[in-house]
Amino acid sequence: MAIERTLSILKPDATRRNLTGSINKVFEEAGLSILAQKRIQLTRAEAEAFYAVHKERGFFNDLVGYMISGPVVAQVLSGENAVAKNRELMGATDPKKATEGTIRAMFAESIEANSVHGSDSAENAKNEISFFFAEIDIVG
Ligand code: ATP
Ligand code: MG
């Protein structure tokens, strides 16, 4: 299996409850390394651009409002099969449907305030990483 990179975001519900360390522990214990990390306040335009794929969905405006309701932590994770592994660690979008032990089962508040984002393909990972980080910021 190849070593991959994926983009992770700890969402405002996670930063508000001081869960950065608890969630990072899940990643690190599963063998994912944090190669870059920054805590930022997204602007509305940035959140709209990041979630542009969802702009036709009914929840888009609420989602953008939620993503700018507080700071987020953007991070680059690396490891074997990192894209799929992170999705597995995150659990289902709706925490009520998430497998026990996953980040969303343990920490998410709702289908919207679900604590984490993770890229869903290697190609999206590449684009999402470059949305937040320059190559010089990513230290392997
Ligand atoms: P993410 O892209 O954040 O990693 P995901 O891939 O599991 O999550 P998507 O379908 O891409 O889920 O939806 C993006 C985000 O939009 C979700 O993580 C959640 O915050 C929000 N969302 C998704 N479905 C709903 C919904 N039905 N109602 C409200 N918010 C939703
Ligand atoms: Mg998604």
PDB file of C-alpha atoms in Angstrom, residues 15 32 81 98 109 117:
ATOM      1  CA  THR A  15     -12.211  23.405  18.688  1.00  0.00           C
ATOM      2  CA  LEU A  32      -1.360   8.668  10.787  1.00  0.00           C
ATOM      3  CA  ASN A  81      -3.746   4.413   2.718  1.00  0.00           C
ATOM      4  CA  ALA A  98     -21.290   6.085  12.974  1.00  0.00           C
ATOM      5  CA  GLU A 109     -22.824  16.735  18.156  1.00  0.00           C
ATOM      6  CA  HIS A 117     -13.730  16.674   7.706  1.00  0.00           C
TER       7      HIS A 117
END
